[in-house]
């Protein structure tokens, strides 16, 4: 076993043996299982409470010109979630009073003619869907009343509502058509990956930087770099922490699968089972790896510039800002994957993993462009790591107050190759 | 078969940390490096280890520069002590010695021997942060010698140790030398250097101000002390030519002279006064030489 792998094993095993790592992994796994089953858990509670209860009641005050027809039809309407009752005992004000007394939940006032119906709804302040549903119900009743008045028979009505046959074809021969299903799937995958990259940068990045800074502040670093080339050590650390990250990620995926199995949710299972796009998953993996090396190299470099573990947060702040900017651009970009801004920014290595993945997942990116941009990303990952290694080599022997400009300058003098 | 440092310079920006130092350490010898803080000792050590590239000159061990391919041959005790506080003694040494290419079995076996030698066997499975400073230092020392290096570099090995532990460590260092290890070490404590080293170099602001065999250095060092025990008033000795300093002591005076010849003049001058209980010309201590050359500041 050479020194690179010794460092990898040491870094990874030290991290994974720590109680903090074990517990945070277990807790995140439980949270994921919980979130996936949130619907079941909530409905389990609400079923117990609400199954015996009657649906919300709506008092209908009919002030239309044609004698309560609509109100009565609403009252006999059985399909909706609400229990409409024709309120004949008084006017709107009295109906509102009745709500206060707890007799009804909501009040609906109808005015004008049937064809030109004016509806006022006194509804819920917490749930906008209530109003929408009521509107739909009234609209449906109105349609049936009007078709009745026009004396149309069922055949004629059926003709009106008969759906057209609509088929969408790609513009080019090999193009794809985005269906709602593929759109939503890509949407959630992109959203998920962008979030994962963000998490990886923040958690693994600060893990790397802390690890380096801790070795520096405990002064064990000088002993280590007298045995191992600092550059070998830096990459050993990157790979070691990367392995920890992969194991963590795998644990979360396992938690996700367990969650779905428990949840027994057909829709989710069918998405997971049938519709998963393998090429998109592969891209996700590639971008996570490359993104890790871009941000991880930077984090190791920044960690080497500080002398004490307390200064790590200050040092990696710029990196976290970059990750946050990329994250927010991606969230906005989800709806406009083809905008020029997203296109241009996806060429910048710090944004490429999130934004190019977003463009591939949500829109159409020509193959040459994918190759070009990934090429740029790989080259810049290598360049960033060469630079980081150089600064790391000088930085690990450097102690003093942390400052970016002086630190980097000093690190360069320390690591200066002579002759 | 030696460590050769040949006209080495190291410059950090405008600051010259080491400025043209040359030295040769014979295989199996013990070499002392003296100097006040910031004299360039640690920078020199780092260049020997290959952690820093010299701006000019070269450092070679047995004819070629030390690179990471040969770090297994070197043991290093840094001035700033440091181990992983959260790891146990065993985990610690396993990791560090694996980096030196040792196998687990060998490591455990020789770790137990060393722990026994320093009578700290019971700490094998204790975390470093639970150990006292002196015991941490023992572990640190073990970490630098466990792999039986050919070249051992000790940066201030005795600082912060009590007399008992200092002697324990000194014995260990002498045994290693007897076994053929080449040792380079730096110290502020002149007594240790006088006891251990045959050859030494004294650095000041990156330059060698004194270099060579310890005995030769002492002999060629002109300034000597004359200790006189007498009841007469000897203040007048200060006016004799060649006397640089006169210090009153409880029993008489101690006179510092420029060269041995002056001692004769002193002797005749005192004889005229009458009886003296003691008249002795002393070799200068390394401490005096150091203070003289380094301009004070012998202690941290």
Short mmCIF file of N, CA, C and O in Angstrom, two decimals, chain B residues 67-114:
data_model
loop_
_atom_site.label_atom_id
_atom_site.label_comp_id
_atom_site.label_asym_id
_atom_site.label_seq_id
_atom_site.Cartn_x
_atom_site.Cartn_y
_atom_site.Cartn_z
N UNK B 67 14.53 13.10 -1.50
CA UNK B 67 13.20 13.35 -2.04
C UNK B 67 12.23 12.45 -1.30
O UNK B 67 12.62 11.70 -0.41
N UNK B 68 10.94 12.54 -1.67
CA UNK B 68 9.94 11.73 -0.97
C UNK B 68 10.14 10.24 -1.19
O UNK B 68 9.56 9.43 -0.49
N UNK B 69 10.97 9.88 -2.19
CA UNK B 69 11.23 8.45 -2.39
C UNK B 69 12.06 7.88 -1.24
O UNK B 69 12.07 6.68 -1.01
N UNK B 70 12.80 8.75 -0.56
CA UNK B 70 13.72 8.24 0.46
C UNK B 70 13.36 8.72 1.87
O UNK B 70 14.20 8.65 2.76
N UNK B 71 12.14 9.22 2.05
CA UNK B 71 11.81 9.74 3.38
C UNK B 71 11.80 8.64 4.43
O UNK B 71 11.87 8.92 5.61
N UNK B 72 11.71 7.38 4.00
CA UNK B 72 11.74 6.29 4.98
C UNK B 72 13.04 6.25 5.75
O UNK B 72 13.13 5.64 6.81
N UNK B 73 14.09 6.88 5.17
CA UNK B 73 15.40 6.85 5.81
C UNK B 73 15.53 7.92 6.89
O UNK B 73 16.50 7.93 7.64
N UNK B 74 14.57 8.83 6.92
CA UNK B 74 14.72 9.98 7.81
C UNK B 74 13.71 9.93 8.93
O UNK B 74 12.55 9.57 8.75
N UNK B 75 14.18 10.33 10.10
CA UNK B 75 13.27 10.55 11.22
C UNK B 75 13.30 12.03 11.56
O UNK B 75 14.35 12.66 11.47
N UNK B 76 12.15 12.58 11.91
CA UNK B 76 12.09 14.03 12.13
C UNK B 76 11.27 14.33 13.38
O UNK B 76 10.15 13.85 13.53
N UNK B 77 11.85 15.10 14.26
CA UNK B 77 11.11 15.58 15.42
C UNK B 77 11.00 17.09 15.26
O UNK B 77 11.97 17.81 15.47
N UNK B 78 9.83 17.59 14.85
CA UNK B 78 9.70 19.03 14.60
C UNK B 78 9.74 19.82 15.90
O UNK B 78 9.42 19.29 16.97
N UNK B 79 10.14 21.06 15.76
CA UNK B 79 10.20 21.92 16.95
C UNK B 79 8.80 22.12 17.53
O UNK B 79 8.60 22.06 18.73
N UNK B 80 7.83 22.37 16.63
CA UNK B 80 6.45 22.49 17.09
C UNK B 80 5.89 21.09 17.18
O UNK B 80 5.58 20.47 16.17
N UNK B 81 5.74 20.58 18.39
CA UNK B 81 5.25 19.22 18.53
C UNK B 81 3.81 19.13 18.06
O UNK B 81 3.03 20.03 18.28
N UNK B 82 3.46 17.99 17.48
CA UNK B 82 2.07 17.83 17.08
C UNK B 82 1.75 16.40 16.74
O UNK B 82 2.46 15.73 16.01
N UNK B 83 0.66 15.92 17.33
CA UNK B 83 0.14 14.60 17.01
C UNK B 83 -1.37 14.78 16.89
O UNK B 83 -1.90 15.82 17.22
N UNK B 84 -2.05 13.74 16.41
CA UNK B 84 -3.51 13.83 16.35
C UNK B 84 -4.07 13.70 17.76
O UNK B 84 -3.94 12.63 18.37
N UNK B 85 -4.66 14.76 18.30
CA UNK B 85 -5.12 14.69 19.69
C UNK B 85 -6.17 13.61 19.93
O UNK B 85 -6.26 13.06 21.02
N UNK B 86 -6.95 13.29 18.90
CA UNK B 86 -8.08 12.36 19.11
C UNK B 86 -7.72 10.89 18.89
O UNK B 86 -8.54 10.02 19.14
N UNK B 87 -6.51 10.65 18.38
CA UNK B 87 -6.15 9.25 18.13
C UNK B 87 -5.38 8.68 19.32
O UNK B 87 -4.74 9.41 20.06
N UNK B 88 -5.47 7.36 19.47
CA UNK B 88 -4.71 6.73 20.55
C UNK B 88 -3.26 6.61 20.10
O UNK B 88 -2.93 6.75 18.93
N UNK B 89 -2.40 6.33 21.09
CA UNK B 89 -0.98 6.20 20.81
C UNK B 89 -0.77 5.16 19.71
O UNK B 89 -0.01 5.37 18.76
N UNK B 90 -1.49 4.04 19.82
CA UNK B 90 -1.30 2.97 18.84
C UNK B 90 -1.75 3.40 17.45
O UNK B 90 -1.01 3.24 16.47
N UNK B 91 -2.96 3.97 17.34
CA UNK B 91 -3.49 4.41 16.04
C UNK B 91 -2.54 5.41 15.38
O UNK B 91 -2.25 5.35 14.19
N UNK B 92 -2.10 6.33 16.24
CA UNK B 92 -1.18 7.37 15.83
C UNK B 92 0.09 6.82 15.18
O UNK B 92 0.44 7.16 14.06
N UNK B 93 0.74 5.92 15.94
CA UNK B 93 2.02 5.39 15.46
C UNK B 93 1.80 4.47 14.27
O UNK B 93 2.62 4.44 13.34
N UNK B 94 0.67 3.75 14.26
CA UNK B 94 0.38 2.89 13.11
C UNK B 94 0.31 3.72 11.84
O UNK B 94 0.91 3.38 10.82
N UNK B 95 -0.44 4.83 11.90
CA UNK B 95 -0.59 5.67 10.70
C UNK B 95 0.76 6.27 10.29
O UNK B 95 1.17 6.16 9.13
N UNK B 96 1.44 6.90 11.24
CA UNK B 96 2.68 7.59 10.91
C UNK B 96 3.75 6.63 10.39
O UNK B 96 4.50 6.95 9.47
N UNK B 97 3.81 5.43 10.98
CA UNK B 97 4.85 4.49 10.58
C UNK B 97 4.50 3.75 9.29
O UNK B 97 5.36 3.34 8.55
N UNK B 98 3.19 3.62 9.04
CA UNK B 98 2.79 3.05 7.74
C UNK B 98 3.25 3.97 6.63
O UNK B 98 3.67 3.53 5.56
N UNK B 99 3.16 5.27 6.89
CA UNK B 99 3.64 6.24 5.90
C UNK B 99 5.14 6.09 5.67
O UNK B 99 5.66 6.49 4.64
N UNK B 100 5.82 5.51 6.65
CA UNK B 100 7.26 5.27 6.50
C UNK B 100 7.51 3.88 5.94
O UNK B 100 8.64 3.39 5.95
N UNK B 101 6.45 3.21 5.53
CA UNK B 101 6.62 1.93 4.85
C UNK B 101 6.74 0.72 5.76
O UNK B 101 7.14 -0.35 5.32
N UNK B 102 6.37 0.86 7.04
CA UNK B 102 6.47 -0.30 7.93
C UNK B 102 5.20 -1.13 7.91
O UNK B 102 4.12 -0.64 7.60
N UNK B 103 5.34 -2.39 8.28
CA UNK B 103 4.18 -3.28 8.38
C UNK B 103 3.60 -3.21 9.79
O UNK B 103 4.31 -2.93 10.75
N UNK B 104 2.31 -3.53 9.88
CA UNK B 104 1.62 -3.40 11.15
C UNK B 104 2.31 -4.17 12.28
O UNK B 104 2.52 -3.65 13.38
N UNK B 105 2.69 -5.42 11.98
CA UNK B 105 3.30 -6.27 13.01
C UNK B 105 4.58 -5.64 13.56
O UNK B 105 4.77 -5.59 14.78
N UNK B 106 5.44 -5.22 12.63
CA UNK B 106 6.70 -4.60 13.05
C UNK B 106 6.43 -3.39 13.93
O UNK B 106 7.10 -3.16 14.93
N UNK B 107 5.46 -2.58 13.48
CA UNK B 107 5.16 -1.34 14.20
C UNK B 107 4.78 -1.67 15.64
O UNK B 107 5.33 -1.11 16.59
N UNK B 108 3.82 -2.59 15.79
CA UNK B 108 3.33 -2.92 17.13
C UNK B 108 4.47 -3.44 18.00
O UNK B 108 4.63 -3.03 19.15
N UNK B 109 5.30 -4.31 17.41
CA UNK B 109 6.38 -4.92 18.18
C UNK B 109 7.35 -3.84 18.67
O UNK B 109 7.64 -3.74 19.86
N UNK B 110 7.82 -3.01 17.73
CA UNK B 110 8.82 -2.06 18.20
C UNK B 110 8.19 -0.91 18.99
O UNK B 110 8.86 -0.33 19.83
N UNK B 111 6.89 -0.64 18.76
CA UNK B 111 6.23 0.37 19.59
C UNK B 111 6.24 -0.07 21.06
O UNK B 111 6.56 0.71 21.95
N UNK B 112 5.93 -1.37 21.30
CA UNK B 112 5.89 -1.86 22.69
C UNK B 112 7.27 -1.75 23.34
O UNK B 112 7.38 -1.39 24.52
N UNK B 113 8.32 -2.05 22.54
CA UNK B 113 9.67 -1.94 23.09
C UNK B 113 9.97 -0.51 23.54
O UNK B 113 10.48 -0.28 24.64
N UNK B 114 9.64 0.42 22.65
CA UNK B 114 9.93 1.82 22.98
C UNK B 114 9.09 2.32 24.15
O UNK B 114 9.58 3.02 25.03
#
